[in-house]
Amino acid sequence: MTIREQIEAREIENLSPYASLSKNSMGRDYNEEECDIRPVYQRDRDRILHSKSFRRLKDKTQVFLTPEGDHYRTRLTHTLEVSQNARTIAKALRLNEDLVEAIALGHDLGHTPFGHAGERALARVCPEGFEHNVQSVRVVEVLEKDGRGLNLTVEVRDGILNHQTSSMPHTLEGKIVRLSDKIAYIHHDMDDAIRGKILSEEDIPTELRKTLGNTTTKRYDRFIHDIITNSEGKDDILMSDEIHEAMMEIRQFMFDNVYQNPIVKAEEAKAERLTENLYYYYLENSDELPDEYRQLVNERGDSMVRVVCDYVSSMSDRFAINKFHEIYMPDSWKD
């Protein structure tokens, strides 16, 4: 019996009857020889962790564009916090931690530079539309490995695609990531807003602080405990009505006071224009796209508008800014 088979046997013995067992995965688009050490979801996690798109997350905006200071979140640190939340819940509920971690690490691989400002810009200008969750799936199915993709399992791709509020994953592990994503961004964006002096703890409505706690740590703890308590022994991932309502209220509070805050929004308009200009430039000058992107048109038959979106959305903030300067700024101005 291989090490992988031993691990799969332990999953059957130790995990919840509602867990997604590695042995029962619906598989990959292309059959591969099994690893003798790692079950399929662990293998997916490793592929995502070693991908170029994962490494680029370190230079992509979470909420605050090019902030002064080393402690503001990036898209990478957001991803890691989502993974930590999700694994804590999965471990307590005896669900598959490898599947949870793979989904969490891959859920934002398709995000644009400049956070949701970049996403709004591409959604506006691309006739085929743009959604970062759909793009994340395209990254792992097509764009990674020079057009070969990562060949991830069905369950991981389902969790990545359906991590947003408007959709629902088919596994409990995917549902955990979906909630963990919201918990993470609400709290770390609030923490960053307090650090940036956009908010103070006292600005949070008194009733929400009474229900959830008066520090970021206490609110995190309340959400995690509530999910575990209400989901234990059930074939679903649930929150109590009181805490779910409080989560939606504090999420709305963040939209009203942070995400739509004039200080935050001021730089976003510039980021949107920059993203749009890059899109239009490469649409008109497609010969300047890297070879692997032009091959998507020539060999796969993908539309040029989709491939230009692929390239622009893959850029880190810094790379996009540098490209904009290179394309649009006269040489004598660059110093």
mmCIF file of C-alpha atoms in Angstrom:
data_model
loop_
_atom_site.group_PDB
_atom_site.id
_atom_site.type_symbol
_atom_site.label_atom_id
_atom_site.label_comp_id
_atom_site.label_asym_id
_atom_site.label_seq_id
_atom_site.Cartn_x
_atom_site.Cartn_y
_atom_site.Cartn_z
ATOM 1 C CA MET A 1 0.000 0.000 0.000
ATOM 2 C CA THR A 2 1.440 3.386 -1.004
ATOM 3 C CA ILE A 3 1.633 6.361 1.362
ATOM 4 C CA ARG A 4 -1.158 8.025 -0.634
ATOM 5 C CA GLU A 5 -3.379 4.999 -0.146
ATOM 6 C CA GLN A 6 -2.639 5.004 3.574
ATOM 7 C CA ILE A 7 -3.637 8.681 3.778
ATOM 8 C CA GLU A 8 -6.832 7.977 1.837
ATOM 9 C CA ALA A 9 -7.648 5.140 4.240
ATOM 10 C CA ARG A 10 -7.152 7.476 7.219
ATOM 11 C CA GLU A 11 -9.510 9.983 5.621
ATOM 12 C CA ILE A 12 -12.226 7.328 5.434
ATOM 13 C CA GLU A 13 -11.631 6.411 9.070
ATOM 14 C CA ASN A 14 -11.264 9.882 10.560
ATOM 15 C CA LEU A 15 -13.162 12.443 8.484
ATOM 16 C CA SER A 16 -16.827 13.353 8.785
ATOM 17 C CA PRO A 17 -19.293 11.328 6.692
ATOM 18 C CA TYR A 18 -20.013 14.651 4.936
ATOM 19 C CA ALA A 19 -16.382 15.289 3.989
ATOM 20 C CA SER A 20 -15.132 15.173 0.404
ATOM 21 C CA LEU A 21 -12.825 12.174 0.368
ATOM 22 C CA SER A 22 -9.784 12.382 -1.879
ATOM 23 C CA LYS A 23 -10.458 8.855 -3.095
ATOM 24 C CA ASN A 24 -13.929 9.864 -4.296
ATOM 25 C CA SER A 25 -12.892 12.896 -6.331
ATOM 26 C CA MET A 26 -14.646 13.341 -9.661
ATOM 27 C CA GLY A 27 -11.164 13.597 -11.147
ATOM 28 C CA ARG A 28 -9.392 15.814 -13.643
ATOM 29 C CA ASP A 29 -10.065 16.756 -17.251
ATOM 30 C CA TYR A 30 -7.001 14.736 -18.275
ATOM 31 C CA ASN A 31 -6.170 11.488 -16.525
ATOM 32 C CA GLU A 32 -2.785 11.335 -14.827
ATOM 33 C CA GLU A 33 -0.812 8.698 -13.007
ATOM 34 C CA GLU A 34 -1.539 9.036 -9.281
ATOM 35 C CA CYS A 35 1.179 10.318 -6.965
ATOM 36 C CA ASP A 36 2.427 7.628 -4.593
ATOM 37 C CA ILE A 37 2.584 10.118 -1.681
ATOM 38 C CA ARG A 38 -0.014 12.865 -2.114
ATOM 39 C CA PRO A 39 -3.781 12.510 -2.494
ATOM 40 C CA VAL A 40 -5.377 14.513 -5.309
ATOM 41 C CA TYR A 41 -6.382 17.631 -3.337
ATOM 42 C CA GLN A 42 -2.972 17.962 -1.709
ATOM 43 C CA ARG A 43 -1.455 17.688 -5.155
ATOM 44 C CA ASP A 44 -3.766 20.471 -6.395
ATOM 45 C CA ARG A 45 -2.771 22.650 -3.448
ATOM 46 C CA ASP A 46 0.886 22.191 -4.327
ATOM 47 C CA ARG A 47 0.324 23.028 -7.994
ATOM 48 C CA ILE A 48 -1.418 26.270 -7.073
ATOM 49 C CA LEU A 49 1.243 27.191 -4.524
ATOM 50 C CA HIS A 50 4.010 26.782 -7.127
ATOM 51 C CA SER A 51 2.185 28.610 -9.935
ATOM 52 C CA LYS A 52 3.256 31.950 -11.373
ATOM 53 C CA SER A 53 -0.213 33.422 -10.867
ATOM 54 C CA PHE A 54 -0.011 32.673 -7.135
ATOM 55 C CA ARG A 55 3.339 34.436 -6.830
ATOM 56 C CA ARG A 56 1.975 37.516 -8.596
ATOM 57 C CA LEU A 57 -0.647 37.970 -5.870
ATOM 58 C CA LYS A 58 2.012 39.507 -3.628
ATOM 59 C CA ASP A 59 2.010 42.656 -5.775
ATOM 60 C CA LYS A 60 -1.735 42.944 -6.375
ATOM 61 C CA THR A 61 -3.945 45.341 -4.437
ATOM 62 C CA GLN A 62 -6.432 44.122 -1.861
ATOM 63 C CA VAL A 63 -8.210 47.445 -1.100
ATOM 64 C CA PHE A 64 -5.635 50.206 -0.635
ATOM 65 C CA LEU A 65 -3.735 51.152 -3.777
ATOM 66 C CA THR A 66 0.046 51.417 -3.297
ATOM 67 C CA PRO A 67 -0.231 52.284 0.414
ATOM 68 C CA GLU A 68 2.631 53.795 2.383
ATOM 69 C CA GLY A 69 3.606 51.209 4.974
ATOM 70 C CA ASP A 70 4.578 47.562 5.107
ATOM 71 C CA HIS A 71 1.595 46.189 7.013
ATOM 72 C CA TYR A 72 -1.335 46.698 4.643
ATOM 73 C CA ARG A 73 -2.804 43.570 3.098
ATOM 74 C CA THR A 74 -2.156 42.505 -0.464
ATOM 75 C CA ARG A 75 -4.109 39.981 -2.503
ATOM 76 C CA LEU A 76 -1.592 37.345 -1.350
ATOM 77 C CA THR A 77 -1.936 38.034 2.371
ATOM 78 C CA HIS A 78 -5.726 38.080 1.923
ATOM 79 C CA THR A 79 -5.484 34.643 0.304
ATOM 80 C CA LEU A 80 -3.405 33.296 3.169
ATOM 81 C CA GLU A 81 -5.842 34.653 5.761
ATOM 82 C CA VAL A 82 -8.761 33.036 3.916
ATOM 83 C CA SER A 83 -6.846 29.760 3.927
ATOM 84 C CA GLN A 84 -6.130 29.994 7.653
ATOM 85 C CA ASN A 85 -9.784 30.711 8.494
ATOM 86 C CA ALA A 86 -10.997 27.903 6.265
ATOM 87 C CA ARG A 87 -8.577 25.335 7.622
ATOM 88 C CA THR A 88 -9.525 26.154 11.209
ATOM 89 C CA ILE A 89 -13.195 25.511 10.425
ATOM 90 C CA ALA A 90 -12.495 22.405 8.339
ATOM 91 C CA LYS A 91 -10.310 20.839 11.026
ATOM 92 C CA ALA A 92 -12.972 21.406 13.696
ATOM 93 C CA LEU A 93 -15.690 19.876 11.483
ATOM 94 C CA ARG A 94 -13.459 16.975 10.340
ATOM 95 C CA LEU A 95 -13.714 17.997 6.703
ATOM 96 C CA ASN A 96 -10.986 17.753 4.069
ATOM 97 C CA GLU A 97 -8.325 20.342 4.872
ATOM 98 C CA ASP A 98 -6.385 19.696 1.662
ATOM 99 C CA LEU A 99 -9.435 20.507 -0.456
ATOM 100 C CA VAL A 100 -10.225 23.596 1.612
ATOM 101 C CA GLU A 101 -6.663 24.869 1.313
ATOM 102 C CA ALA A 102 -6.458 24.249 -2.431
ATOM 103 C CA ILE A 103 -9.693 26.188 -3.040
ATOM 104 C CA ALA A 104 -8.640 29.013 -0.712
ATOM 105 C CA LEU A 105 -5.193 29.414 -2.280
ATOM 106 C CA GLY A 106 -6.659 29.411 -5.795
ATOM 107 C CA HIS A 107 -9.804 31.487 -5.336
ATOM 108 C CA ASP A 108 -8.298 34.846 -6.393
ATOM 109 C CA LEU A 109 -5.698 33.760 -8.961
ATOM 110 C CA GLY A 110 -7.613 35.575 -11.702
ATOM 111 C CA HIS A 111 -7.859 38.883 -9.896
ATOM 112 C CA THR A 112 -6.754 41.992 -11.741
ATOM 113 C CA PRO A 113 -4.164 44.561 -10.725
ATOM 114 C CA PHE A 114 -5.615 47.334 -8.530
ATOM 115 C CA GLY A 115 -8.213 45.064 -6.924
ATOM 116 C CA HIS A 116 -11.861 45.577 -7.808
ATOM 117 C CA ALA A 117 -11.030 48.832 -9.613
ATOM 118 C CA GLY A 118 -9.163 46.825 -12.251
ATOM 119 C CA GLU A 119 -11.971 44.267 -12.373
ATOM 120 C CA ARG A 120 -14.584 46.985 -12.948
ATOM 121 C CA ALA A 121 -12.504 48.464 -15.759
ATOM 122 C CA LEU A 122 -12.125 45.176 -17.643
ATOM 123 C CA ALA A 123 -15.784 44.271 -17.100
ATOM 124 C CA ARG A 124 -16.739 47.623 -18.614
ATOM 125 C CA VAL A 125 -14.542 47.542 -21.713
ATOM 126 C CA CYS A 126 -14.462 43.856 -22.633
ATOM 127 C CA PRO A 127 -17.510 42.867 -24.735
ATOM 128 C CA GLU A 128 -17.299 39.315 -23.354
ATOM 129 C CA GLY A 129 -17.345 40.603 -19.767
ATOM 130 C CA PHE A 130 -14.929 39.947 -16.945
ATOM 131 C CA GLU A 131 -15.386 38.347 -13.512
ATOM 132 C CA HIS A 132 -12.410 37.478 -11.369
ATOM 133 C CA ASN A 133 -13.834 34.135 -10.177
ATOM 134 C CA VAL A 134 -14.410 32.998 -13.772
ATOM 135 C CA GLN A 135 -10.941 34.252 -14.670
ATOM 136 C CA SER A 136 -9.439 32.299 -11.755
ATOM 137 C CA VAL A 137 -10.825 29.104 -13.284
ATOM 138 C CA ARG A 138 -9.472 30.110 -16.707
ATOM 139 C CA VAL A 139 -6.054 30.650 -15.110
ATOM 140 C CA VAL A 140 -5.914 27.103 -13.715
ATOM 141 C CA GLU A 141 -7.545 25.446 -16.738
ATOM 142 C CA VAL A 142 -5.800 27.303 -19.562
ATOM 143 C CA LEU A 143 -3.303 30.042 -18.781
ATOM 144 C CA GLU A 144 -0.871 28.381 -16.403
ATOM 145 C CA LYS A 145 1.934 26.195 -17.746
ATOM 146 C CA ASP A 146 2.061 28.018 -21.106
ATOM 147 C CA GLY A 147 -1.489 27.155 -22.065
ATOM 148 C CA ARG A 148 -1.613 23.653 -20.596
ATOM 149 C CA GLY A 149 -3.236 24.659 -17.305
ATOM 150 C CA LEU A 150 -2.803 22.927 -13.950
ATOM 151 C CA ASN A 151 -5.329 20.133 -14.609
ATOM 152 C CA LEU A 152 -6.945 20.502 -11.183
ATOM 153 C CA THR A 153 -9.747 18.337 -9.854
ATOM 154 C CA VAL A 154 -13.398 19.161 -10.457
ATOM 155 C CA GLU A 155 -13.982 19.909 -6.756
ATOM 156 C CA VAL A 156 -11.199 22.497 -6.507
ATOM 157 C CA ARG A 157 -12.339 24.301 -9.659
ATOM 158 C CA ASP A 158 -15.939 24.277 -8.445
ATOM 159 C CA GLY A 159 -14.900 25.906 -5.162
ATOM 160 C CA ILE A 160 -12.850 28.545 -6.958
ATOM 161 C CA LEU A 161 -15.670 29.382 -9.373
ATOM 162 C CA ASN A 162 -18.374 29.586 -6.719
ATOM 163 C CA HIS A 163 -16.643 31.450 -3.890
ATOM 164 C CA GLN A 164 -18.656 34.646 -4.384
ATOM 165 C CA THR A 165 -21.900 35.613 -2.640
ATOM 166 C CA SER A 166 -24.023 35.080 -5.767
ATOM 167 C CA SER A 167 -23.194 31.373 -6.127
ATOM 168 C CA MET A 168 -22.784 28.240 -4.012
ATOM 169 C CA PRO A 169 -20.122 25.503 -4.195
ATOM 170 C CA HIS A 170 -21.136 21.846 -4.342
ATOM 171 C CA THR A 171 -18.858 20.682 -1.491
ATOM 172 C CA LEU A 172 -18.888 21.623 2.171
ATOM 173 C CA GLU A 173 -15.221 22.502 1.816
ATOM 174 C CA GLY A 174 -16.068 25.004 -0.920
ATOM 175 C CA LYS A 175 -18.822 26.484 1.252
ATOM 176 C CA ILE A 176 -16.303 26.977 4.055
ATOM 177 C CA VAL A 177 -13.993 28.944 1.745
ATOM 178 C CA ARG A 178 -16.937 31.034 0.516
ATOM 179 C CA LEU A 179 -17.706 32.172 4.085
ATOM 180 C CA SER A 180 -14.041 32.421 5.083
ATOM 181 C CA ASP A 181 -13.403 34.822 2.207
ATOM 182 C CA LYS A 182 -16.082 37.210 3.484
ATOM 183 C CA ILE A 183 -14.936 36.958 7.095
ATOM 184 C CA ALA A 184 -11.349 37.634 6.060
ATOM 185 C CA TYR A 185 -11.930 40.661 3.855
ATOM 186 C CA ILE A 186 -14.429 42.302 6.208
ATOM 187 C CA HIS A 187 -12.015 42.108 9.095
ATOM 188 C CA HIS A 188 -8.644 42.701 7.525
ATOM 189 C CA ASP A 189 -9.997 45.555 5.401
ATOM 190 C CA MET A 190 -11.399 47.084 8.586
ATOM 191 C CA ASP A 191 -8.030 46.610 10.279
ATOM 192 C CA ASP A 192 -6.279 48.318 7.353
ATOM 193 C CA ALA A 193 -8.847 51.134 7.353
ATOM 194 C CA ILE A 194 -8.214 51.741 11.056
ATOM 195 C CA ARG A 195 -4.458 51.693 10.378
ATOM 196 C CA GLY A 196 -4.988 54.210 7.565
ATOM 197 C CA LYS A 197 -7.104 56.417 9.870
ATOM 198 C CA ILE A 198 -10.147 56.091 7.616
ATOM 199 C CA LEU A 199 -12.028 54.403 10.468
ATOM 200 C CA SER A 200 -11.730 54.058 14.201
ATOM 201 C CA GLU A 201 -13.063 51.245 16.352
ATOM 202 C CA GLU A 202 -15.616 53.680 17.779
ATOM 203 C CA ASP A 203 -17.108 54.234 14.289
ATOM 204 C CA ILE A 204 -18.441 50.672 14.222
ATOM 205 C CA PRO A 205 -22.119 50.691 15.277
ATOM 206 C CA THR A 206 -22.572 49.934 18.967
ATOM 207 C CA GLU A 207 -25.042 47.107 18.385
ATOM 208 C CA LEU A 208 -22.629 45.323 16.048
ATOM 209 C CA ARG A 209 -19.845 45.642 18.593
ATOM 210 C CA LYS A 210 -22.123 44.232 21.287
ATOM 211 C CA THR A 211 -23.091 41.281 19.092
ATOM 212 C CA LEU A 212 -19.721 40.504 17.529
ATOM 213 C CA GLY A 213 -17.105 41.963 19.888
ATOM 214 C CA ASN A 214 -15.179 45.187 20.210
ATOM 215 C CA THR A 215 -11.894 44.084 18.607
ATOM 216 C CA THR A 216 -10.977 42.453 15.312
ATOM 217 C CA THR A 217 -9.781 39.355 17.166
ATOM 218 C CA LYS A 218 -13.018 38.965 19.104
ATOM 219 C CA ARG A 219 -15.119 39.387 15.967
ATOM 220 C CA TYR A 220 -13.054 36.795 14.109
ATOM 221 C CA ASP A 221 -13.477 34.425 17.037
ATOM 222 C CA ARG A 222 -17.241 34.954 17.158
ATOM 223 C CA PHE A 223 -17.709 34.214 13.466
ATOM 224 C CA ILE A 224 -15.527 31.103 13.472
ATOM 225 C CA HIS A 225 -17.153 29.652 16.593
ATOM 226 C CA ASP A 226 -20.642 30.367 15.252
ATOM 227 C CA ILE A 227 -19.983 28.548 11.968
ATOM 228 C CA ILE A 228 -18.489 25.525 13.722
ATOM 229 C CA THR A 229 -21.263 25.321 16.334
ATOM 230 C CA ASN A 230 -24.057 25.575 13.766
ATOM 231 C CA SER A 231 -22.462 23.231 11.196
ATOM 232 C CA GLU A 232 -21.218 20.419 13.421
ATOM 233 C CA GLY A 233 -22.751 17.085 12.460
ATOM 234 C CA LYS A 234 -24.698 18.588 9.535
ATOM 235 C CA ASP A 235 -24.463 18.226 5.783
ATOM 236 C CA ASP A 236 -24.164 21.994 5.347
ATOM 237 C CA ILE A 237 -22.110 24.988 6.463
ATOM 238 C CA LEU A 238 -24.317 27.317 8.468
ATOM 239 C CA MET A 239 -24.344 30.414 10.625
ATOM 240 C CA SER A 240 -26.928 31.395 13.212
ATOM 241 C CA ASP A 241 -29.475 33.937 12.007
ATOM 242 C CA GLU A 242 -28.196 36.524 14.497
ATOM 243 C CA ILE A 243 -24.554 36.267 13.427
ATOM 244 C CA HIS A 244 -25.330 36.007 9.725
ATOM 245 C CA GLU A 245 -27.424 39.166 9.951
ATOM 246 C CA ALA A 246 -24.624 40.904 11.859
ATOM 247 C CA MET A 247 -22.103 39.799 9.194
ATOM 248 C CA MET A 248 -24.235 41.299 6.437
ATOM 249 C CA GLU A 249 -24.662 44.521 8.431
ATOM 250 C CA ILE A 250 -20.950 44.917 9.084
ATOM 251 C CA ARG A 251 -20.256 44.100 5.415
ATOM 252 C CA GLN A 252 -22.638 46.899 4.398
ATOM 253 C CA PHE A 253 -20.960 49.183 6.929
ATOM 254 C CA MET A 254 -17.639 48.478 5.199
ATOM 255 C CA PHE A 255 -19.086 49.268 1.768
ATOM 256 C CA ASP A 256 -20.568 52.524 3.021
ATOM 257 C CA ASN A 257 -17.560 53.704 5.016
ATOM 258 C CA VAL A 258 -14.480 52.117 3.412
ATOM 259 C CA TYR A 259 -15.012 50.689 -0.070
ATOM 260 C CA GLN A 260 -16.970 53.776 -1.159
ATOM 261 C CA ASN A 261 -14.903 56.196 0.938
ATOM 262 C CA PRO A 262 -13.671 59.223 -1.102
ATOM 263 C CA ILE A 263 -10.114 58.728 0.157
ATOM 264 C CA VAL A 264 -10.080 55.136 -1.090
ATOM 265 C CA LYS A 265 -12.017 55.902 -4.275
ATOM 266 C CA ALA A 266 -9.809 58.851 -5.299
ATOM 267 C CA GLU A 267 -6.969 56.661 -6.556
ATOM 268 C CA GLU A 268 -9.276 53.983 -7.954
ATOM 269 C CA ALA A 269 -10.454 56.225 -10.798
ATOM 270 C CA LYS A 270 -6.832 56.562 -11.944
ATOM 271 C CA ALA A 271 -6.348 52.804 -11.694
ATOM 272 C CA GLU A 272 -9.455 52.160 -13.792
ATOM 273 C CA ARG A 273 -8.300 54.545 -16.530
ATOM 274 C CA LEU A 274 -4.844 52.986 -16.530
ATOM 275 C CA THR A 275 -6.327 49.489 -16.855
ATOM 276 C CA GLU A 276 -8.653 50.569 -19.675
ATOM 277 C CA ASN A 277 -5.776 52.221 -21.552
ATOM 278 C CA LEU A 278 -3.673 49.070 -21.329
ATOM 279 C CA TYR A 279 -6.596 46.987 -22.606
ATOM 280 C CA TYR A 280 -7.177 49.226 -25.606
ATOM 281 C CA TYR A 281 -3.464 49.492 -26.365
ATOM 282 C CA TYR A 282 -2.944 45.720 -26.552
ATOM 283 C CA LEU A 283 -6.165 45.265 -28.495
ATOM 284 C CA GLU A 284 -4.754 47.638 -31.155
ATOM 285 C CA ASN A 285 -1.191 46.312 -30.877
ATOM 286 C CA SER A 286 -1.730 42.595 -30.388
ATOM 287 C CA ASP A 287 1.641 41.811 -31.937
ATOM 288 C CA GLU A 288 3.180 43.116 -28.694
ATOM 289 C CA LEU A 289 1.445 40.481 -26.578
ATOM 290 C CA PRO A 290 3.783 37.778 -25.252
ATOM 291 C CA ASP A 291 3.999 34.679 -27.451
ATOM 292 C CA GLU A 292 2.037 32.441 -25.062
ATOM 293 C CA TYR A 293 -0.940 34.803 -25.242
ATOM 294 C CA ARG A 294 -0.908 35.130 -29.027
ATOM 295 C CA GLN A 295 -0.860 31.339 -29.233
ATOM 296 C CA LEU A 296 -4.206 31.260 -27.431
ATOM 297 C CA VAL A 297 -5.676 33.054 -30.437
ATOM 298 C CA ASN A 298 -3.755 31.210 -33.116
ATOM 299 C CA GLU A 299 -3.901 27.679 -31.696
ATOM 300 C CA ARG A 300 -6.978 27.613 -29.442
ATOM 301 C CA GLY A 301 -9.095 30.074 -31.399
ATOM 302 C CA ASP A 302 -9.775 32.282 -28.379
ATOM 303 C CA SER A 303 -10.998 35.783 -29.143
ATOM 304 C CA MET A 304 -8.513 38.633 -29.052
ATOM 305 C CA VAL A 305 -10.611 40.565 -26.516
ATOM 306 C CA ARG A 306 -10.473 37.596 -24.134
ATOM 307 C CA VAL A 307 -6.748 37.126 -24.561
ATOM 308 C CA VAL A 308 -6.045 40.826 -24.002
ATOM 309 C CA CYS A 309 -8.091 40.540 -20.787
ATOM 310 C CA ASP A 310 -5.997 37.508 -19.863
ATOM 311 C CA TYR A 311 -2.791 39.491 -20.220
ATOM 312 C CA VAL A 312 -3.900 42.700 -18.526
ATOM 313 C CA SER A 313 -5.595 40.893 -15.629
ATOM 314 C CA SER A 314 -2.446 38.831 -15.034
ATOM 315 C CA MET A 315 -0.347 41.934 -14.363
ATOM 316 C CA SER A 316 0.717 42.956 -10.894
ATOM 317 C CA ASP A 317 0.097 46.577 -9.893
ATOM 318 C CA ARG A 318 3.753 47.448 -10.345
ATOM 319 C CA PHE A 319 4.050 45.716 -13.720
ATOM 320 C CA ALA A 320 0.906 47.469 -15.006
ATOM 321 C CA ILE A 321 2.176 50.886 -13.899
ATOM 322 C CA ASN A 322 5.564 50.236 -15.503
ATOM 323 C CA LYS A 323 3.929 49.118 -18.755
ATOM 324 C CA PHE A 324 1.749 52.234 -18.783
ATOM 325 C CA HIS A 325 4.832 54.442 -18.357
ATOM 326 C CA GLU A 326 6.698 52.517 -21.037
ATOM 327 C CA ILE A 327 3.838 52.858 -23.535
ATOM 328 C CA TYR A 328 2.482 56.344 -22.861
ATOM 329 C CA MET A 329 5.194 58.455 -21.261
ATOM 330 C CA PRO A 330 7.725 60.228 -23.523
ATOM 331 C CA ASP A 331 11.266 59.077 -22.853
ATOM 332 C CA SER A 332 12.386 62.505 -21.634
ATOM 333 C CA TRP A 333 9.701 62.434 -18.896
ATOM 334 C CA LYS A 334 10.548 59.044 -17.449
ATOM 335 C CA ASP A 335 13.260 60.339 -15.165
#
